[in-house]
Short mmCIF file of C-alpha atoms and ligand atoms in Angstrom, two decimals:
data_model
loop_
_atom_site.label_atom_id
_atom_site.label_comp_id
_atom_site.label_asym_id
_atom_site.label_seq_id
_atom_site.Cartn_x
_atom_site.Cartn_y
_atom_site.Cartn_z
CA MET A 19 36.37 -31.22 25.55
CA ASN A 20 35.00 -28.76 23.61
CA HIS A 21 31.91 -30.02 21.95
CA GLN A 22 32.94 -29.29 18.02
CA LEU A 23 36.01 -31.37 18.49
CA ASP A 24 34.30 -33.89 20.34
CA LYS A 25 31.91 -34.37 16.99
CA ASP A 26 34.75 -34.80 14.55
CA ALA A 27 36.62 -37.35 16.75
CA ALA A 28 33.83 -39.47 16.76
CA ALA A 29 33.91 -38.51 12.71
CA LEU A 30 36.68 -38.95 11.89
CA GLN A 31 36.59 -41.73 9.51
CA GLN A 32 33.90 -40.05 7.91
CA LEU A 33 36.36 -36.97 7.76
CA LEU A 34 39.39 -38.18 6.39
CA ASP A 35 37.14 -40.62 3.57
CA SER A 36 35.45 -37.48 1.95
CA VAL A 37 39.53 -36.00 2.12
CA LYS A 38 40.65 -38.97 0.22
CA GLU A 39 37.82 -38.77 -2.04
CA GLN A 40 38.14 -35.05 -2.65
CA GLY A 41 42.05 -35.92 -2.86
CA LEU A 42 41.61 -38.35 -5.90
CA ASP A 43 39.10 -36.51 -7.40
CA TYR A 44 41.35 -33.35 -7.70
CA LEU A 45 44.07 -35.43 -9.38
CA ARG A 46 41.82 -37.43 -11.28
CA THR A 47 40.86 -33.97 -13.33
CA LEU A 48 44.33 -32.21 -13.36
CA ASP A 49 44.30 -32.34 -16.75
CA THR A 50 41.32 -30.40 -17.78
CA ARG A 51 42.23 -28.29 -14.24
CA PRO A 52 42.94 -25.25 -15.41
CA THR A 53 46.59 -23.62 -14.74
CA SER A 54 46.27 -20.64 -13.63
CA THR A 55 43.28 -17.93 -12.51
CA ASN A 56 42.63 -14.57 -12.49
CA ALA A 57 39.78 -15.13 -9.47
CA ARG A 58 41.07 -13.68 -6.18
CA ILE A 59 39.39 -14.26 -2.63
CA SER A 60 36.92 -11.42 -2.74
CA GLU A 61 36.90 -10.99 1.05
CA TYR A 62 38.40 -12.09 4.04
CA GLN A 63 36.51 -14.29 6.82
CA HIS A 64 36.17 -13.44 9.89
CA LEU A 65 37.29 -16.03 13.18
CA PRO A 66 34.52 -18.02 13.85
CA HIS A 67 33.14 -17.39 17.51
CA HIS A 68 31.57 -21.21 17.45
CA GLY A 69 34.04 -23.05 15.34
CA LEU A 70 32.27 -24.91 12.27
CA GLY A 71 33.61 -28.44 12.51
CA ALA A 72 35.79 -30.26 10.01
CA GLU A 73 32.95 -30.68 7.85
CA GLY A 74 31.63 -27.44 7.81
CA ALA A 75 35.13 -25.93 7.48
CA LEU A 76 35.67 -28.43 4.67
CA GLN A 77 32.39 -27.06 3.30
CA ALA A 78 33.76 -23.73 3.65
CA PHE A 79 37.03 -24.19 1.53
CA ASN A 80 34.92 -25.99 -0.78
CA GLN A 81 32.60 -22.90 -1.64
CA ARG A 82 35.09 -20.30 -1.66
CA LEU A 83 38.74 -21.16 -1.88
CA GLU A 84 38.74 -24.37 -4.06
CA PRO A 85 37.57 -23.08 -7.06
CA LEU A 86 41.15 -20.76 -6.57
CA ILE A 87 43.11 -24.09 -7.03
CA VAL A 88 45.28 -24.49 -10.14
CA ALA A 89 46.83 -27.21 -11.01
CA SER A 90 50.22 -26.19 -10.37
CA SER A 91 50.52 -30.36 -9.27
CA GLY A 92 50.09 -30.74 -13.57
CA PRO A 93 51.16 -31.73 -16.23
CA ARG A 94 51.12 -28.84 -18.41
CA TYR A 95 52.78 -26.39 -15.32
CA TRP A 96 55.75 -25.53 -16.57
CA GLY A 97 56.65 -22.25 -14.53
CA PHE A 98 59.23 -21.71 -12.58
CA VAL A 99 60.81 -25.19 -12.36
CA THR A 100 57.99 -26.56 -10.33
CA GLY A 101 58.05 -30.76 -9.45
CA GLY A 102 54.34 -32.88 -9.36
CA THR A 103 54.14 -35.42 -6.43
CA THR A 104 54.17 -39.70 -6.80
CA PRO A 105 51.34 -41.40 -5.51
CA ALA A 106 54.10 -42.82 -2.73
CA ALA A 107 54.93 -39.29 -2.35
CA ILE A 108 51.76 -38.33 -1.24
CA ALA A 109 50.95 -41.60 1.19
CA GLY A 110 54.30 -40.84 3.07
CA ASP A 111 52.74 -37.19 3.19
CA TRP A 112 49.81 -37.81 5.05
CA LEU A 113 51.41 -40.35 7.28
CA ALA A 114 54.14 -37.38 7.99
CA THR A 115 51.00 -35.53 9.18
CA LEU A 116 49.03 -38.52 10.73
CA TYR A 117 52.12 -39.57 12.76
CA ASP A 118 53.27 -36.13 13.41
CA GLN A 119 56.10 -36.95 14.61
CA ASN A 120 59.19 -34.04 16.20
CA THR A 121 62.09 -34.98 14.42
CA GLN A 122 65.29 -34.34 15.82
CA SER A 123 67.59 -36.54 18.34
CA VAL A 124 68.52 -40.07 17.11
CA LYS A 125 68.13 -41.04 20.97
CA GLY A 126 66.95 -39.58 23.66
CA ASN A 127 64.14 -37.88 22.32
CA GLY A 128 61.61 -40.63 22.90
CA ASP A 129 61.81 -40.99 19.16
CA ASN A 130 63.26 -42.61 16.25
CA SER A 131 62.05 -39.98 13.60
CA ALA A 132 65.63 -38.94 13.05
CA GLN A 133 67.27 -42.01 12.32
CA ILE A 134 64.41 -42.14 9.47
CA GLU A 135 65.98 -38.62 8.11
CA MET A 136 69.52 -40.40 8.72
CA GLU A 137 68.15 -43.60 6.61
CA THR A 138 66.69 -41.03 3.16
CA MET A 139 69.65 -38.90 3.47
CA GLN A 140 71.71 -42.62 3.08
CA LEU A 141 69.18 -43.64 0.50
CA LEU A 142 69.32 -39.97 -1.86
CA LEU A 143 73.09 -40.09 -1.81
CA GLU A 144 73.05 -43.45 -3.18
CA LEU A 145 70.63 -42.26 -5.69
CA PHE A 146 72.88 -39.29 -6.63
CA GLU A 147 75.93 -42.15 -6.54
CA LEU A 148 77.60 -39.45 -3.94
CA PRO A 149 80.08 -40.55 -1.52
CA GLN A 150 78.64 -41.29 2.35
CA ASN A 151 80.67 -37.86 3.23
CA TYR A 152 78.11 -36.12 3.59
CA LEU A 153 76.04 -34.93 6.43
CA GLY A 154 72.37 -33.79 5.48
CA GLY A 155 69.54 -33.25 6.63
CA PHE A 156 65.66 -31.98 5.23
CA VAL A 157 65.05 -28.29 5.25
CA THR A 158 62.49 -26.35 3.70
CA GLY A 159 63.38 -25.35 0.07
CA ALA A 160 66.35 -25.15 -1.68
CA THR A 161 66.69 -21.66 0.03
CA MET A 162 66.96 -22.92 3.26
CA SER A 163 69.25 -25.16 2.17
CA ASN A 164 71.38 -22.46 0.68
CA PHE A 165 71.46 -20.27 3.93
CA THR A 166 72.28 -23.36 5.61
CA ALA A 167 75.08 -24.77 3.29
CA LEU A 168 76.60 -20.74 3.61
CA ALA A 169 76.39 -20.47 7.12
CA VAL A 170 78.54 -23.38 7.50
CA ALA A 171 80.56 -21.80 4.77
CA ARG A 172 80.83 -18.49 6.41
CA GLN A 173 82.08 -20.16 10.00
CA TRP A 174 84.74 -21.85 7.69
CA ILE A 175 85.93 -18.61 6.47
CA GLY A 176 85.71 -17.30 10.25
CA ALA A 177 88.36 -20.06 11.55
CA GLN A 178 90.91 -19.88 8.08
CA LYS A 179 91.38 -16.43 10.36
CA GLY A 180 90.89 -17.24 14.21
CA LEU A 181 87.34 -15.88 14.13
CA ASP A 182 84.07 -17.76 15.66
CA PHE A 183 81.66 -15.83 13.38
CA ALA A 184 78.81 -17.45 15.24
CA LYS A 185 79.99 -16.32 18.35
CA ASP A 186 81.31 -12.39 17.48
CA GLY A 187 79.35 -11.59 14.41
CA VAL A 188 80.79 -11.68 11.13
CA THR A 189 83.40 -9.13 11.26
CA THR A 190 85.71 -8.76 8.32
CA PRO A 191 84.35 -8.74 5.06
CA ILE A 192 83.73 -12.45 3.12
CA LYS A 193 84.46 -12.79 -0.82
CA VAL A 194 81.82 -14.65 -2.67
CA LEU A 195 82.81 -15.70 -6.27
CA THR A 196 80.34 -17.01 -8.53
CA ALA A 197 79.23 -16.61 -12.37
CA THR A 198 75.42 -17.37 -11.98
CA PRO A 199 74.06 -17.85 -8.81
CA HIS A 200 70.56 -18.10 -7.97
CA SER A 201 68.29 -15.19 -6.87
CA SER A 202 68.12 -17.40 -3.22
CA ALA A 203 72.20 -17.00 -3.01
CA LEU A 204 72.03 -13.73 -2.56
CA LYS A 205 68.86 -13.87 -0.16
CA SER A 206 71.41 -15.99 1.83
CA LEU A 207 73.75 -13.94 2.10
CA ALA A 208 71.76 -10.87 2.89
CA LEU A 209 70.48 -12.90 5.88
CA LEU A 210 73.95 -14.35 6.87
CA GLY A 211 75.50 -10.97 7.35
CA ILE A 212 78.24 -11.18 4.52
CA GLY A 213 75.80 -9.07 1.97
CA SER A 214 75.18 -10.02 -1.84
CA SER A 215 77.28 -7.00 -2.83
CA ASN A 216 80.34 -8.78 -1.03
CA ILE A 217 80.04 -10.96 -4.17
CA VAL A 218 82.84 -10.78 -6.89
CA LYS A 219 81.02 -11.67 -10.20
CA VAL A 220 83.27 -14.14 -12.48
CA ASN A 221 82.69 -13.94 -15.96
CA VAL A 222 80.59 -16.85 -17.08
CA ALA A 223 82.59 -18.81 -20.49
CA GLU A 224 81.99 -17.55 -24.08
CA GLY A 225 79.52 -19.26 -26.75
CA ASN A 226 76.56 -18.63 -24.77
CA ARG A 227 76.68 -20.05 -21.89
CA GLU A 228 76.15 -19.40 -18.04
CA ALA A 229 78.45 -21.60 -16.47
CA ILE A 230 82.24 -19.70 -14.74
CA ASP A 231 84.59 -18.94 -16.91
CA LEU A 232 87.67 -21.33 -15.41
CA ASN A 233 90.40 -17.92 -17.10
CA ASP A 234 88.61 -15.81 -15.22
CA LEU A 235 88.51 -17.70 -12.47
CA ASN A 236 91.88 -17.86 -11.73
CA THR A 237 92.28 -14.69 -12.26
CA GLN A 238 89.89 -13.68 -9.44
CA ILE A 239 91.44 -16.41 -7.00
CA ASN A 240 94.62 -14.66 -7.96
CA LEU A 241 93.32 -11.51 -7.07
CA LEU A 242 92.29 -12.49 -4.14
CA GLN A 243 96.40 -13.28 -3.32
CA GLY A 244 95.46 -16.24 -0.61
CA GLU A 245 92.83 -14.79 1.02
CA PRO A 246 90.42 -17.84 1.81
CA PHE A 247 86.62 -16.78 -0.13
CA LEU A 248 83.69 -18.69 -0.76
CA LEU A 249 82.62 -20.10 -4.43
CA ILE A 250 78.80 -20.78 -5.15
CA SER A 251 78.85 -22.80 -8.56
CA SER A 252 76.02 -23.88 -10.46
CA GLY A 253 74.35 -27.45 -10.80
CA GLY A 254 72.24 -25.72 -13.24
CA THR A 255 71.33 -22.33 -13.81
CA VAL A 256 67.24 -22.30 -13.78
CA ASN A 257 67.36 -19.89 -17.54
CA THR A 258 69.38 -22.33 -19.61
CA VAL A 259 70.69 -25.42 -16.96
CA ASP A 260 74.32 -24.49 -17.46
CA PHE A 261 76.59 -26.27 -15.17
CA ASP A 262 80.14 -25.22 -13.86
CA ASP A 263 82.67 -27.63 -15.02
CA PHE A 264 83.26 -29.17 -11.91
CA GLU A 265 85.93 -31.58 -12.44
CA ALA A 266 88.12 -28.60 -12.83
CA ILE A 267 86.68 -26.51 -10.03
CA ALA A 268 87.86 -30.08 -8.16
CA GLN A 269 91.33 -29.41 -9.64
CA LEU A 270 91.35 -25.59 -7.91
CA LYS A 271 90.39 -27.39 -4.55
CA ALA A 272 93.83 -28.74 -4.44
CA LYS A 273 95.75 -25.88 -5.23
CA HIS A 274 93.66 -22.63 -3.56
CA ASN A 275 91.92 -22.83 0.05
CA PHE A 276 88.32 -21.87 -0.27
CA TRP A 277 84.41 -22.91 0.74
CA TRP A 278 82.56 -24.49 -2.47
CA HIS A 279 79.24 -24.68 -2.76
CA ILE A 280 77.18 -26.08 -5.17
CA ASP A 281 73.45 -25.57 -6.09
CA ALA A 282 72.29 -28.33 -7.57
CA ALA A 283 68.52 -27.98 -6.71
CA PHE A 284 67.19 -29.91 -10.03
CA GLY A 285 70.47 -30.23 -11.92
CA GLY A 286 71.74 -32.14 -9.22
CA PHE A 287 69.14 -34.81 -10.58
CA ALA A 288 71.18 -35.76 -13.63
CA ALA A 289 72.82 -38.05 -11.89
CA CYS A 290 70.18 -39.96 -12.39
CA SER A 291 70.92 -40.63 -16.08
CA PRO A 292 74.07 -42.30 -17.22
CA THR A 293 73.23 -40.26 -20.06
CA TYR A 294 73.39 -36.79 -18.28
CA LYS A 295 75.53 -37.14 -15.33
CA HIS A 296 78.82 -36.83 -17.06
CA LEU A 297 77.03 -32.67 -16.25
CA ILE A 298 77.70 -32.92 -12.69
CA ASN A 299 81.45 -35.23 -12.72
CA GLY A 300 83.76 -34.05 -9.82
CA TRP A 301 80.60 -32.77 -7.66
CA ASP A 302 81.55 -34.93 -5.30
CA LYS A 303 84.59 -32.51 -4.41
CA ALA A 304 82.45 -30.17 -3.06
CA ASP A 305 82.30 -28.66 0.50
CA SER A 306 78.49 -28.26 0.18
CA ILE A 307 75.42 -29.59 -2.03
CA THR A 308 71.71 -27.96 -2.14
CA VAL A 309 69.03 -30.20 -3.67
CA ASP A 310 65.12 -29.49 -4.23
CA CYS A 311 63.24 -32.29 -3.51
CA HIS A 312 59.67 -30.80 -3.98
CA LYS A 313 60.90 -30.29 -7.53
CA TRP A 314 62.25 -32.88 -8.98
CA LEU A 315 62.27 -35.72 -6.98
CA ASN A 316 58.47 -34.89 -7.19
CA VAL A 317 57.73 -34.62 -3.45
CA PRO A 318 55.23 -32.19 -2.02
CA TYR A 319 56.33 -28.91 -0.62
CA GLU A 320 58.34 -27.69 1.55
CA SER A 321 61.18 -30.92 1.22
CA ALA A 322 65.21 -30.19 0.22
CA VAL A 323 68.04 -30.72 1.49
CA PHE A 324 71.11 -29.75 2.17
CA LEU A 325 74.80 -31.86 1.89
CA ILE A 326 77.84 -30.63 4.12
CA GLN A 327 80.90 -32.86 4.17
CA GLU A 328 81.08 -34.24 7.53
CA LYS A 329 85.03 -33.17 8.34
CA HIS A 330 83.00 -29.86 8.64
CA ARG A 331 80.90 -31.22 11.28
CA ASN A 332 82.16 -28.97 13.88
CA LEU A 333 81.96 -26.25 12.38
CA GLN A 334 78.43 -26.85 11.22
CA VAL A 335 77.36 -27.52 15.28
CA GLU A 336 79.11 -24.42 15.94
CA THR A 337 76.85 -22.25 13.81
CA PHE A 338 73.56 -24.06 14.86
CA GLN A 339 74.35 -25.38 18.25
CA ASN A 340 70.80 -25.02 20.69
CA SER A 341 72.45 -26.71 23.43
CA ASN A 342 72.67 -23.16 25.25
CA ALA A 343 69.19 -25.97 26.94
CA PRO A 344 71.21 -27.89 29.25
CA TYR A 345 68.66 -30.57 28.97
CA LEU A 346 69.87 -31.23 25.19
CA GLY A 347 72.97 -32.43 25.89
CA ASP A 348 76.40 -32.98 24.21
CA PRO A 349 75.62 -31.70 20.16
CA LEU A 350 78.89 -33.90 19.41
CA GLU A 351 77.92 -36.56 21.18
CA ASN A 352 74.56 -37.29 20.96
CA PHE A 353 73.14 -36.27 17.36
CA THR A 354 70.13 -34.37 17.00
CA TYR A 355 69.22 -32.30 14.08
CA LEU A 356 68.24 -28.49 16.15
CA ASN A 357 72.22 -28.35 16.31
CA PHE A 358 73.02 -28.83 12.26
CA LEU A 359 70.27 -26.69 10.42
CA PRO A 360 68.23 -24.16 10.95
CA GLU A 361 65.40 -25.38 12.48
CA ASN A 362 63.95 -26.40 16.44
CA SER A 363 61.31 -28.52 15.86
CA ARG A 364 60.29 -29.86 12.72
CA ARG A 365 57.99 -32.64 11.05
CA LEU A 366 59.33 -35.66 9.29
CA LYS A 367 59.65 -34.04 6.09
CA ALA A 368 61.56 -37.46 5.19
CA LEU A 369 58.70 -39.44 5.11
CA PRO A 370 57.88 -38.41 1.47
CA ALA A 371 61.09 -39.07 0.02
CA TRP A 372 61.42 -42.19 1.36
CA PHE A 373 58.07 -43.78 0.53
CA THR A 374 58.89 -42.39 -3.57
CA LEU A 375 62.86 -43.48 -3.50
CA MET A 376 61.87 -47.11 -2.20
CA ALA A 377 58.83 -46.94 -4.32
CA TYR A 378 60.17 -46.44 -7.85
CA GLY A 379 64.23 -46.67 -6.83
CA LYS A 380 66.98 -45.83 -9.18
CA GLU A 381 65.09 -46.56 -11.96
CA GLY A 382 62.00 -45.05 -11.39
CA TYR A 383 64.28 -41.54 -10.77
CA ARG A 384 65.88 -42.43 -13.90
CA ASP A 385 62.67 -43.35 -16.43
CA MET A 386 61.70 -39.98 -14.57
CA VAL A 387 64.45 -37.70 -15.78
CA GLU A 388 64.73 -39.30 -18.94
CA ASN A 389 61.55 -38.46 -19.32
CA ASN A 390 61.65 -34.92 -18.56
CA ILE A 391 64.52 -34.64 -21.19
CA ARG A 392 62.82 -35.98 -23.43
CA HIS A 393 60.16 -33.48 -23.15
CA ALA A 394 62.67 -30.46 -23.18
CA GLN A 395 63.81 -32.27 -26.71
CA GLN A 396 60.80 -32.21 -28.18
CA PHE A 397 59.80 -29.29 -27.30
CA GLY A 398 62.93 -27.48 -27.95
CA ALA A 399 62.83 -29.28 -31.77
CA PHE A 400 59.03 -27.17 -31.59
CA ILE A 401 60.76 -24.17 -30.90
CA LYS A 402 63.64 -25.00 -33.36
CA ALA A 403 62.13 -25.37 -36.18
CA ASP A 404 59.13 -22.69 -36.41
CA ASP A 405 60.45 -19.58 -37.39
CA SER A 406 58.07 -17.85 -35.47
CA PHE A 407 60.21 -19.01 -31.95
CA GLU A 408 63.89 -19.19 -31.49
CA LEU A 409 65.78 -20.57 -28.93
CA LEU A 410 67.41 -18.41 -26.51
CA ALA A 411 69.73 -21.13 -25.66
CA PRO A 412 70.56 -24.74 -26.28
CA VAL A 413 68.05 -27.60 -24.79
CA ARG A 414 71.10 -28.56 -22.29
CA LEU A 415 69.26 -30.81 -20.04
CA ASN A 416 65.40 -30.18 -19.23
CA THR A 417 64.61 -26.42 -19.52
CA VAL A 418 63.75 -24.78 -22.84
CA CYS A 419 64.59 -20.78 -22.83
CA PHE A 420 62.74 -18.99 -25.85
CA THR A 421 61.48 -15.81 -27.05
CA LEU A 422 59.48 -14.79 -30.51
CA SER A 423 62.01 -14.19 -33.05
CA GLY A 424 63.13 -10.91 -34.52
CA THR A 425 62.64 -7.31 -33.03
CA GLU A 426 58.67 -7.39 -33.16
CA GLY A 427 58.65 -11.14 -31.14
CA GLN A 428 60.84 -8.74 -28.49
CA ALA A 429 57.86 -6.65 -28.82
CA ASN A 430 54.83 -9.43 -28.14
CA VAL A 431 56.58 -11.27 -26.20
CA THR A 432 54.74 -10.82 -22.77
CA ALA A 433 51.49 -10.28 -24.76
CA PHE A 434 52.11 -13.31 -26.27
CA LEU A 435 52.78 -15.54 -22.52
CA GLN A 436 50.01 -13.54 -21.20
CA ALA A 437 47.53 -14.98 -23.95
CA VAL A 438 49.17 -18.71 -23.85
CA ASN A 439 48.89 -18.95 -19.76
CA ASP A 440 45.04 -17.23 -20.33
CA THR A 441 44.37 -20.18 -22.00
CA GLY A 442 44.56 -22.38 -18.22
CA GLN A 443 46.48 -25.07 -20.15
CA VAL A 444 49.76 -24.51 -19.60
CA PHE A 445 51.67 -22.40 -17.94
CA MET A 446 54.93 -20.67 -18.75
CA THR A 447 57.00 -17.94 -16.86
CA PRO A 448 58.34 -15.03 -18.20
CA THR A 449 62.38 -14.37 -17.73
CA VAL A 450 65.21 -12.13 -19.63
CA TYR A 451 69.07 -13.53 -21.18
CA GLN A 452 71.20 -11.56 -22.27
CA GLY A 453 68.84 -8.85 -22.42
CA LYS A 454 66.13 -10.34 -23.91
CA LYS A 455 63.03 -10.93 -22.69
CA GLY A 456 62.27 -14.33 -22.69
CA ILE A 457 59.83 -17.88 -22.07
CA ARG A 458 60.95 -20.81 -20.01
CA ALA A 459 59.60 -24.29 -19.48
CA ALA A 460 60.66 -26.69 -16.84
CA PHE A 461 59.71 -30.45 -17.24
CA VAL A 462 59.76 -31.93 -14.18
CA ASN A 463 57.15 -32.88 -13.35
CA TRP A 464 56.55 -37.03 -13.74
CA ARG A 465 52.72 -36.61 -15.36
CA THR A 466 53.88 -34.85 -18.56
CA THR A 467 53.29 -36.47 -21.61
CA SER A 468 54.47 -36.21 -24.85
CA LYS A 469 51.34 -35.26 -25.27
CA ASP A 470 51.41 -32.53 -23.76
CA ILE A 471 53.97 -31.28 -25.37
CA GLU A 472 51.90 -31.53 -28.59
CA MET A 473 48.66 -29.76 -27.23
CA VAL A 474 50.70 -26.46 -26.59
CA THR A 475 52.18 -25.94 -29.43
CA GLU A 476 49.52 -26.51 -31.18
CA ILE A 477 47.91 -23.74 -28.64
CA MET A 478 51.31 -21.54 -29.24
CA LYS A 479 51.18 -21.98 -32.59
CA ASN A 480 46.84 -20.78 -32.73
CA ILE A 481 48.37 -17.79 -30.91
CA PHE A 482 50.51 -16.56 -32.31
CA LEU A 483 48.91 -16.07 -35.09
CA LYS A 484 46.48 -14.05 -33.36
CA ILE A 485 48.50 -11.88 -31.63
CA ARG A 486 50.56 -10.92 -34.10
C1 PLP B 230 64.17 -23.48 -7.06
C2 PLP B 230 65.94 -22.94 -7.20
C3 PLP B 230 66.14 -22.92 -5.74
C4 PLP B 230 65.59 -22.27 -4.59
O1 PLP B 230 64.59 -23.13 -4.65
P1 PLP B 230 63.59 -22.83 -3.46
O2 PLP B 230 63.25 -24.62 -2.86
O3 PLP B 230 62.50 -22.34 -4.30
O4 PLP B 230 64.06 -22.41 -2.22
C5 PLP B 230 67.84 -22.20 -5.50
N1 PLP B 230 68.65 -22.85 -7.09
C6 PLP B 230 68.27 -22.71 -7.78
C7 PLP B 230 69.30 -23.12 -8.80
C8 PLP B 230 66.65 -23.29 -7.77
O5 PLP B 230 66.52 -24.04 -9.15
#
């Protein structure tokens, strides 16, 4: 064997101990590590001929790269929708690496990791109080989850017209109705050959809303004159966390022939709170649902699930079947994930989710979700009370969308955000909402406390005085 590998194999305990210590050190100091940095890699390294060995690689990493790592898993990283990692999720993630299973079939692969994934899907359905008639699986993120669900939706449209798009390609235009789609839904439509410009934009409801306007939806549906279509619903928009009226849309399902997809990447976690779960009432009638796990479930990247009603199983297999390889067996008989989603070989992605769900249960996730909602309310109350700032939308769940007051504020918002982020104590991201430059703060990290909110509001007040 190669001598570096030999040496590493012999010193494995020491290596893993060092990594564990380093990881603990990172987590212990998350609070003080900067949330962003202007430092960059000055020059990329070349491949060594004689390897450095794992300890050598660790040293090289620590010298050049570790100092560039920011506290994006920490309590004051409020940019995008960035979750943290629970202790149990970290444990599950480490073990997924150590066991290194290739998660595919329930039988016939020689390993049982697909059943662990299926059990995890069942736990998630219970967390979301969804019926068990969804067939789901893990993909890398909500983008791929949207892609997976919309791929089956595409096949469904074909089937309505007696066509098989998976085999023959997309031979007719597909109409997609939506009001405030996430950018990743457009990307998915582009990838799927549906084309993002085939979207029919439905109006948003009146009164500073991003949810779909039901009257206009009805009008647009009638214009299609019975043609089957896709409806992409929002289960939490990124700017203002608005939700389409799922109960009303569920009723439309009885009258019209369409595939209903809900992107509930983070908003689906409203299901964890008795106070907020009314926001997603009726979502159990959707054909497919996207939920991210690396956001509010607080498991490490890359983790999300798709949920597709089991009755569409055949369409799902038509879309993703890989069984032109004879050794893989009949796709409907022997369940194997590679016939149900984009990837073939895949890691045991479900394990971090399994660990965190078992570790904290329904109550743990209710607490996490409700805490984050309280943080958003606390931060929103500060914005509302301080004349320098202005809320761009009410705080509906866990995100605050705000700006600096007045026309002068609009001119200063970019510089203000830059100065706030440059403190390294908090990170928020810019947005544009209803033509106004704004700032978003999203709360999805279990480590965040009300002290963090207080700290950031003080920073913001000081910076506002300086940049004015
Ligand atoms: C984050 C997000 C996505 C994309 O998710 P990734 O995990 O980054 O792929 C899609 N839809 C919504 C509503 C989101 O919030």
